[in-house]
Short mmCIF file of C-alpha atoms in Angstrom, two decimals:
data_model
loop_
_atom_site.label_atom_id
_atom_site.label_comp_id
_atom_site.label_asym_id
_atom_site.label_seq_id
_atom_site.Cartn_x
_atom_site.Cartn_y
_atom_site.Cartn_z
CA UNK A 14 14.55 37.47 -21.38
CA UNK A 15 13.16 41.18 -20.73
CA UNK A 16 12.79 41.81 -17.25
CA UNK A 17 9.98 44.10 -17.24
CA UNK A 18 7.63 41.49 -19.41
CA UNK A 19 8.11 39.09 -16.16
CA UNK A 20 7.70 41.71 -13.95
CA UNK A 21 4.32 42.39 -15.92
CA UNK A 22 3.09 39.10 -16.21
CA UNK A 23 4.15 38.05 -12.75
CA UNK A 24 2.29 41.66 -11.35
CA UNK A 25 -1.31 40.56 -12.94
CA UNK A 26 -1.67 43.34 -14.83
CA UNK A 27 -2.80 41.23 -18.33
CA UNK A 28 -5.57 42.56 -19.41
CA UNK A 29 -5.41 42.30 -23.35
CA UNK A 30 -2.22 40.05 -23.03
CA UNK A 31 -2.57 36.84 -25.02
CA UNK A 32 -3.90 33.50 -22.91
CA UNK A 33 -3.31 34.96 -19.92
CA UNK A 34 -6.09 38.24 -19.24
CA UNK A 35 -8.55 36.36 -17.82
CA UNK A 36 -9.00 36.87 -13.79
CA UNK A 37 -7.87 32.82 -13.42
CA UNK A 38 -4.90 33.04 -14.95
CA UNK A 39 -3.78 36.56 -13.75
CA UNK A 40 -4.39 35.37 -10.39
CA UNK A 41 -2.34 31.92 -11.13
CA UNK A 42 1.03 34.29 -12.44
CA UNK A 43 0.78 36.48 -8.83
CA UNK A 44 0.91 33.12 -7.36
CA UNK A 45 3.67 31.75 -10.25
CA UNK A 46 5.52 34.76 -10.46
CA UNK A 47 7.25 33.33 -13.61
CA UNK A 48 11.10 34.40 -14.26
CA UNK A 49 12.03 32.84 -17.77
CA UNK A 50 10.19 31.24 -20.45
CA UNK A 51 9.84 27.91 -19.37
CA UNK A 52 7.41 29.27 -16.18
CA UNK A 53 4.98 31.03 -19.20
CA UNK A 54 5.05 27.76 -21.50
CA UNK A 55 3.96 25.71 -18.08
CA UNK A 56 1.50 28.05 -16.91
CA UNK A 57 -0.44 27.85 -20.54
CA UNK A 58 -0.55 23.81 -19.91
CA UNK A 59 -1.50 24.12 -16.43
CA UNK A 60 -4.10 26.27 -16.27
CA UNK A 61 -6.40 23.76 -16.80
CA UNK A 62 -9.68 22.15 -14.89
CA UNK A 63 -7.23 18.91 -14.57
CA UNK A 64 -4.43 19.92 -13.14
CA UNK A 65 -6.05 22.66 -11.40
CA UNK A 66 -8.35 20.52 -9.21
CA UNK A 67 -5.93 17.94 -8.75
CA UNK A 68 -3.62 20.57 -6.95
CA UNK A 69 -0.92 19.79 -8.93
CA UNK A 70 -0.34 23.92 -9.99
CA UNK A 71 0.00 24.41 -5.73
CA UNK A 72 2.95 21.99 -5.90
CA UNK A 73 4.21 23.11 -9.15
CA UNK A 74 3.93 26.83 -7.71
CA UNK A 75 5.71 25.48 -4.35
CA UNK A 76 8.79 23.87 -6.15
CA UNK A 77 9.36 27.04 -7.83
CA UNK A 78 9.53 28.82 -4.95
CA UNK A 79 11.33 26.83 -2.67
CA UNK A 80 8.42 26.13 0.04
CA UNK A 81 8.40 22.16 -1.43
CA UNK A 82 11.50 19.77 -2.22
CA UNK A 83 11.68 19.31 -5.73
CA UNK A 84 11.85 15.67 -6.13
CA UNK A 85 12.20 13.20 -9.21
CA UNK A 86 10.99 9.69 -9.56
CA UNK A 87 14.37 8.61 -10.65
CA UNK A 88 17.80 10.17 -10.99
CA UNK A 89 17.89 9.67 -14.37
CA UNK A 90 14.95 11.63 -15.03
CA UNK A 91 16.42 14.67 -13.77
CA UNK A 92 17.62 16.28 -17.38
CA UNK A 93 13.92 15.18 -18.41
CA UNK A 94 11.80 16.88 -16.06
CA UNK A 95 14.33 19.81 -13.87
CA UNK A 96 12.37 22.55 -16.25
CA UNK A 97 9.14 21.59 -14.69
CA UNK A 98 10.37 20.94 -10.88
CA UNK A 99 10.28 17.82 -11.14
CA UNK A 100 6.76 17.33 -11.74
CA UNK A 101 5.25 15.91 -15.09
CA UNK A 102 3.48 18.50 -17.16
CA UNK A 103 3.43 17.65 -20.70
CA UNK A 104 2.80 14.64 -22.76
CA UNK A 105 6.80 15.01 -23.96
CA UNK A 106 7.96 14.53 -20.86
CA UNK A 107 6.12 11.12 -20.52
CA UNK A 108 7.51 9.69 -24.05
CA UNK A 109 11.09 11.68 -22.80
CA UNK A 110 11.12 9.69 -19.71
CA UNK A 111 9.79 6.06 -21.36
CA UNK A 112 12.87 6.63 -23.74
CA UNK A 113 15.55 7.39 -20.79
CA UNK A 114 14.30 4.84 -18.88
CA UNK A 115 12.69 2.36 -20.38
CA UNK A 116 14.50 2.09 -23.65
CA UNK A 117 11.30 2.77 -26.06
CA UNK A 118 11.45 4.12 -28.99
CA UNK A 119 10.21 7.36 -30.37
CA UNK A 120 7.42 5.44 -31.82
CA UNK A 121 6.50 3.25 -29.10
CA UNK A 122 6.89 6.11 -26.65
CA UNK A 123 4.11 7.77 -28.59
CA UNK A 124 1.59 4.44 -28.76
CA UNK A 125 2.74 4.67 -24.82
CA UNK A 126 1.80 8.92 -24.54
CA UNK A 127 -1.73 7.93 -26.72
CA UNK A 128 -2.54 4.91 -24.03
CA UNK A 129 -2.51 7.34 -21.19
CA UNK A 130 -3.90 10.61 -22.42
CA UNK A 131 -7.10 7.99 -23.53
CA UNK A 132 -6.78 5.74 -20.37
CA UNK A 133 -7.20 2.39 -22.44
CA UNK A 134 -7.04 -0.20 -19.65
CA UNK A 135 -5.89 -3.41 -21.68
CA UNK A 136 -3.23 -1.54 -23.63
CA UNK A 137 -1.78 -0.06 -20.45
CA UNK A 138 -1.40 -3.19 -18.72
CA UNK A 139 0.48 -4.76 -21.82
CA UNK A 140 2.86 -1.25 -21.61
CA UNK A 141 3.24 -1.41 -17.72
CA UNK A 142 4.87 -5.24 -18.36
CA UNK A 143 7.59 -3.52 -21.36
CA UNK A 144 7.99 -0.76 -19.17
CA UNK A 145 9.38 -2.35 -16.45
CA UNK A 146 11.11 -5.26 -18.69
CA UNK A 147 12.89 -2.39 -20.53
CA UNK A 148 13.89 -0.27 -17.17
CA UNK A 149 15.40 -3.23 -15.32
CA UNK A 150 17.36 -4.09 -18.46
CA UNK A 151 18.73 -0.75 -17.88
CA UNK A 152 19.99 -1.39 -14.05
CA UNK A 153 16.51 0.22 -12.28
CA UNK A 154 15.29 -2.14 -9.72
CA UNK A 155 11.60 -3.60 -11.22
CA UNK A 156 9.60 -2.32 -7.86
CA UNK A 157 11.04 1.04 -8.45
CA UNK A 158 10.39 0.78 -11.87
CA UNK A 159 6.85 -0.31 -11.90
CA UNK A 160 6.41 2.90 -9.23
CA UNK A 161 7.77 5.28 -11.69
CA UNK A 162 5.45 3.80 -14.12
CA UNK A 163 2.02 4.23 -12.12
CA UNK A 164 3.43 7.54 -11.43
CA UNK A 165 3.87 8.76 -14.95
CA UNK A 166 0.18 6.65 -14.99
CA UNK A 167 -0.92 9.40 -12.43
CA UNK A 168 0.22 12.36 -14.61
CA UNK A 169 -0.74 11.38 -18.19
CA UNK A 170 -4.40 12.61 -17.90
CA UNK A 171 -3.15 15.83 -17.19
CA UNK A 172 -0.59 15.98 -19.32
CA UNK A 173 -0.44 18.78 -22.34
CA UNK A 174 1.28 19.12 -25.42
CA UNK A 175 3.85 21.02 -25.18
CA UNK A 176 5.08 22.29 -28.44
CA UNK A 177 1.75 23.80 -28.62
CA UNK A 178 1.58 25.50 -25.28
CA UNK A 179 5.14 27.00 -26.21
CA UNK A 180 3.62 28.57 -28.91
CA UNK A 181 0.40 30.02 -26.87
CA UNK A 182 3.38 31.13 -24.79
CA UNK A 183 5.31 32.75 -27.67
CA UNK A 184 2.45 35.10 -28.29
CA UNK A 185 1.80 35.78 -25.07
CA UNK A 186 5.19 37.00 -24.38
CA UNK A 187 5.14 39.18 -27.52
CA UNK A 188 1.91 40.74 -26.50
CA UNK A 189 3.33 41.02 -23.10
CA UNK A 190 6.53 42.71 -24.63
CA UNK A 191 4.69 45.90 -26.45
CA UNK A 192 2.24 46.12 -23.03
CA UNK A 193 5.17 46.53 -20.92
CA UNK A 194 7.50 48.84 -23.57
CA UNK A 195 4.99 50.46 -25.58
CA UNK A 196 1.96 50.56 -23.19
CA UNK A 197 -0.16 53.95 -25.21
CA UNK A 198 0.60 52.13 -28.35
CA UNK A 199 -0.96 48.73 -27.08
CA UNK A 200 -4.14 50.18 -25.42
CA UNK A 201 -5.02 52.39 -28.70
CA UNK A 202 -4.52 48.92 -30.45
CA UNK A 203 -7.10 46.97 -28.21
CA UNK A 204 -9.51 49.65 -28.97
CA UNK A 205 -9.20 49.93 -32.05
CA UNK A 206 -10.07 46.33 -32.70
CA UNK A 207 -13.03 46.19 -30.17
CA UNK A 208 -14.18 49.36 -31.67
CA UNK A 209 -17.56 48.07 -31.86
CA UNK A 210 -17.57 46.32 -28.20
CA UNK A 211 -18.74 49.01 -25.86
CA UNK A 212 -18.70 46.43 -22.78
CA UNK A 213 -14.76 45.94 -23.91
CA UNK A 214 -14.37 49.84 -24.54
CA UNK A 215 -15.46 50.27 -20.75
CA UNK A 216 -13.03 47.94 -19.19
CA UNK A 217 -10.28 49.07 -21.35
CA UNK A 218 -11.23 52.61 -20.74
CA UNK A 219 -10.61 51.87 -16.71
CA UNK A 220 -7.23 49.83 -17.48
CA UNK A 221 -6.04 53.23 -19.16
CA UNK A 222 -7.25 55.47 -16.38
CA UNK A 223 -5.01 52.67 -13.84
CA UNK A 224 -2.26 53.01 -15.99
CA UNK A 225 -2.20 57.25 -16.19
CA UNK A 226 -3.23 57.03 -19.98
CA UNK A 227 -5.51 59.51 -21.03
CA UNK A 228 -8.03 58.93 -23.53
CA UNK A 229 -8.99 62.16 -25.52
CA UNK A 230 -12.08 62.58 -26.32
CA UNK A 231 -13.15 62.64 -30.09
CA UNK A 232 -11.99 66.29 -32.59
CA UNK A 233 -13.43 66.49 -35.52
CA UNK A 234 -9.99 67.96 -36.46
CA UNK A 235 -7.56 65.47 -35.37
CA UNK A 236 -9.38 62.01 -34.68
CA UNK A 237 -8.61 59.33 -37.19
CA UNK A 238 -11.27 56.69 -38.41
CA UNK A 239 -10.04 54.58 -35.38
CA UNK A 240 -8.48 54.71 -32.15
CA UNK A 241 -4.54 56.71 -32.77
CA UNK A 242 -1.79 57.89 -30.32
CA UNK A 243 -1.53 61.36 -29.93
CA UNK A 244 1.52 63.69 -28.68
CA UNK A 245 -0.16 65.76 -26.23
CA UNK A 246 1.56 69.27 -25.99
CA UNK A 247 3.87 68.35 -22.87
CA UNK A 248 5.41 65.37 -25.32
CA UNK A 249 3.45 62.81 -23.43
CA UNK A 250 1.09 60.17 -25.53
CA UNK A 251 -2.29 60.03 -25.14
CA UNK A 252 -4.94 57.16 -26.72
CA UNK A 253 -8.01 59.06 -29.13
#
C-alpha cells in the first residue's frame, strides 16, 4: 500500500521492474494507472495476446476509471467479480461464480474451469444443461441463466490463473518498492547482474542519466569487482 510504488508503476518508468519493463506493459499501466494490488495482479493476467486483441483490457481500463458502467451478469456475482469491474479475468472467478450460482462444487467447478480454458465442445454442452438446472434451482430465471453461462463461455479462453499472476505481481511490487525508495541502490544492482550485457549496460546507463544518477567512471582505488554505491563528497550516492 506505498503510494510512491503506484505512482511508479502507474508513471511507466519500469525499466528493470519485474513483469512489467517491457514497452507493452509500461504503456498498458499509463493507461491502468493501478492504485492497490488487485490493479497489478490483473494487469499480469491481462497483458496477454487474448485479452489484448479482444479489447477486453480497454473495458477493463474504462471501468476503472469511470468512462464505462461497471456491470455484472447477475447480482449475485457482485462479491465474485467487484475486484475486477465486473469483468471476468481469471479462471477463479469462473469456478467462484459456477459455485454462487450454480451450486457446483469445488470439484465440478474445476472439470467446469478445464472444459472452457480447452474449449471441449461435447463436455460443454453437457455443463451448459447442469448449469442452468443448478441456477434455476437457486431462484435465477433459466434464460438469464443460460446468458450468464455463454457469457462466462465468452471469457474462459481468456481467463488466467490467478494465484499465479498474484505472485508475478508480488515480485513485481517488491522490485517496484526498492526502485521507487532506494533508486542508486537498485540501478547498481541491475548492473551488476548484466555486467557482461553491454546492450543492457547502455540502456541502463541512459535510465540513470533520466533519473540524475551518476555513474562514476572506474578507480583503480575505489571500484569494487562489480558495480557499488558510492557517497560522493556532497553526501549524495552515485552508481560505480
Amino acid at each position: 500500500d506505498h503510494p510512491a510504488v503506484y505512482r511508479l508503476i502507474s508513471s511507466g518508468d519500469t525499466l528493470g521492474v519485474f513483469q512489467v519493463e517491457s514497452t507493452g506493459f509500461q504503456e498498458l499501466c499509463r493507461k491502468l494507472k493501478p492504485d492497490c494490488f488487485e490493479d497489478i495482479v490483473a494487469a499480469v493476467a491481462l497483458y496477454r495476446p487474448g485479452p489484448m486483441q479482444s479489447g477486453m483490457v480497454d473495458d477493463f481500463i474504462d471501468r476503472k476509471h469511470g468512462r464505462q458502467k461497471v456491470e455484472y451478469p447477475h447480482p449475485s456475482l457482485k462479491e465474485v467479480l467487484a475486484p475486477t469491474y465486473g469483468t471476468f479475468v481469471y479462471q477463479e472467478q469462473i469456478m467462484q461464480s459456477a459455485q454462487v450460482l450454480a451450486g457446483y462444487t469445488l470439484g465440478g467447478a474445476d472439470i467446469l474451469r478445464r472444459a472452457m480454458g480447452k474449449k471441449k465442445f461435447e463436455e460443454m454442452q453437457r455443463q451448459r444443461i447442469i448449469f442452468v438446472k443448478g441456477a434455476t434451482e437457486a431462484g435465477v430465471d433459466e434464460g438469464q441463466a443460460g446468458e450468464i453461462f455463454d457469457t462466462i463461455k465468452k471469457f474462459a479462453g481468456y481467463g488466467f490463473n490467478k494465484s499465479h499472476a498474484a505472485a508475478y505481481a508480488m515480485i513485481a511490487y517488491q522490485t517496484a518498492y526498492l526502485k521507487a525508495n532506494y533508486p542508486v541502490q537498485f540501478m547498481a544492482a541491475l548492473m551488476a547482474l548484466d555486467t557482461g550485457n553491454l546492450e543492457k549496460l547502455a540502456i541502463f546507463k541512459q535510465d540513470c542519466v533520466r533519473e540524475k544518477i551518476d555513474v562514476l567512471p572506474p578507480d583503480i582505488n575505489i571500484s569494487q569487482a562489480g558495480f557499488s554505491v558510492e557517497k560522493k563528497e556532497n553526501g549524495e550516492l552515485a552508481v560505480r
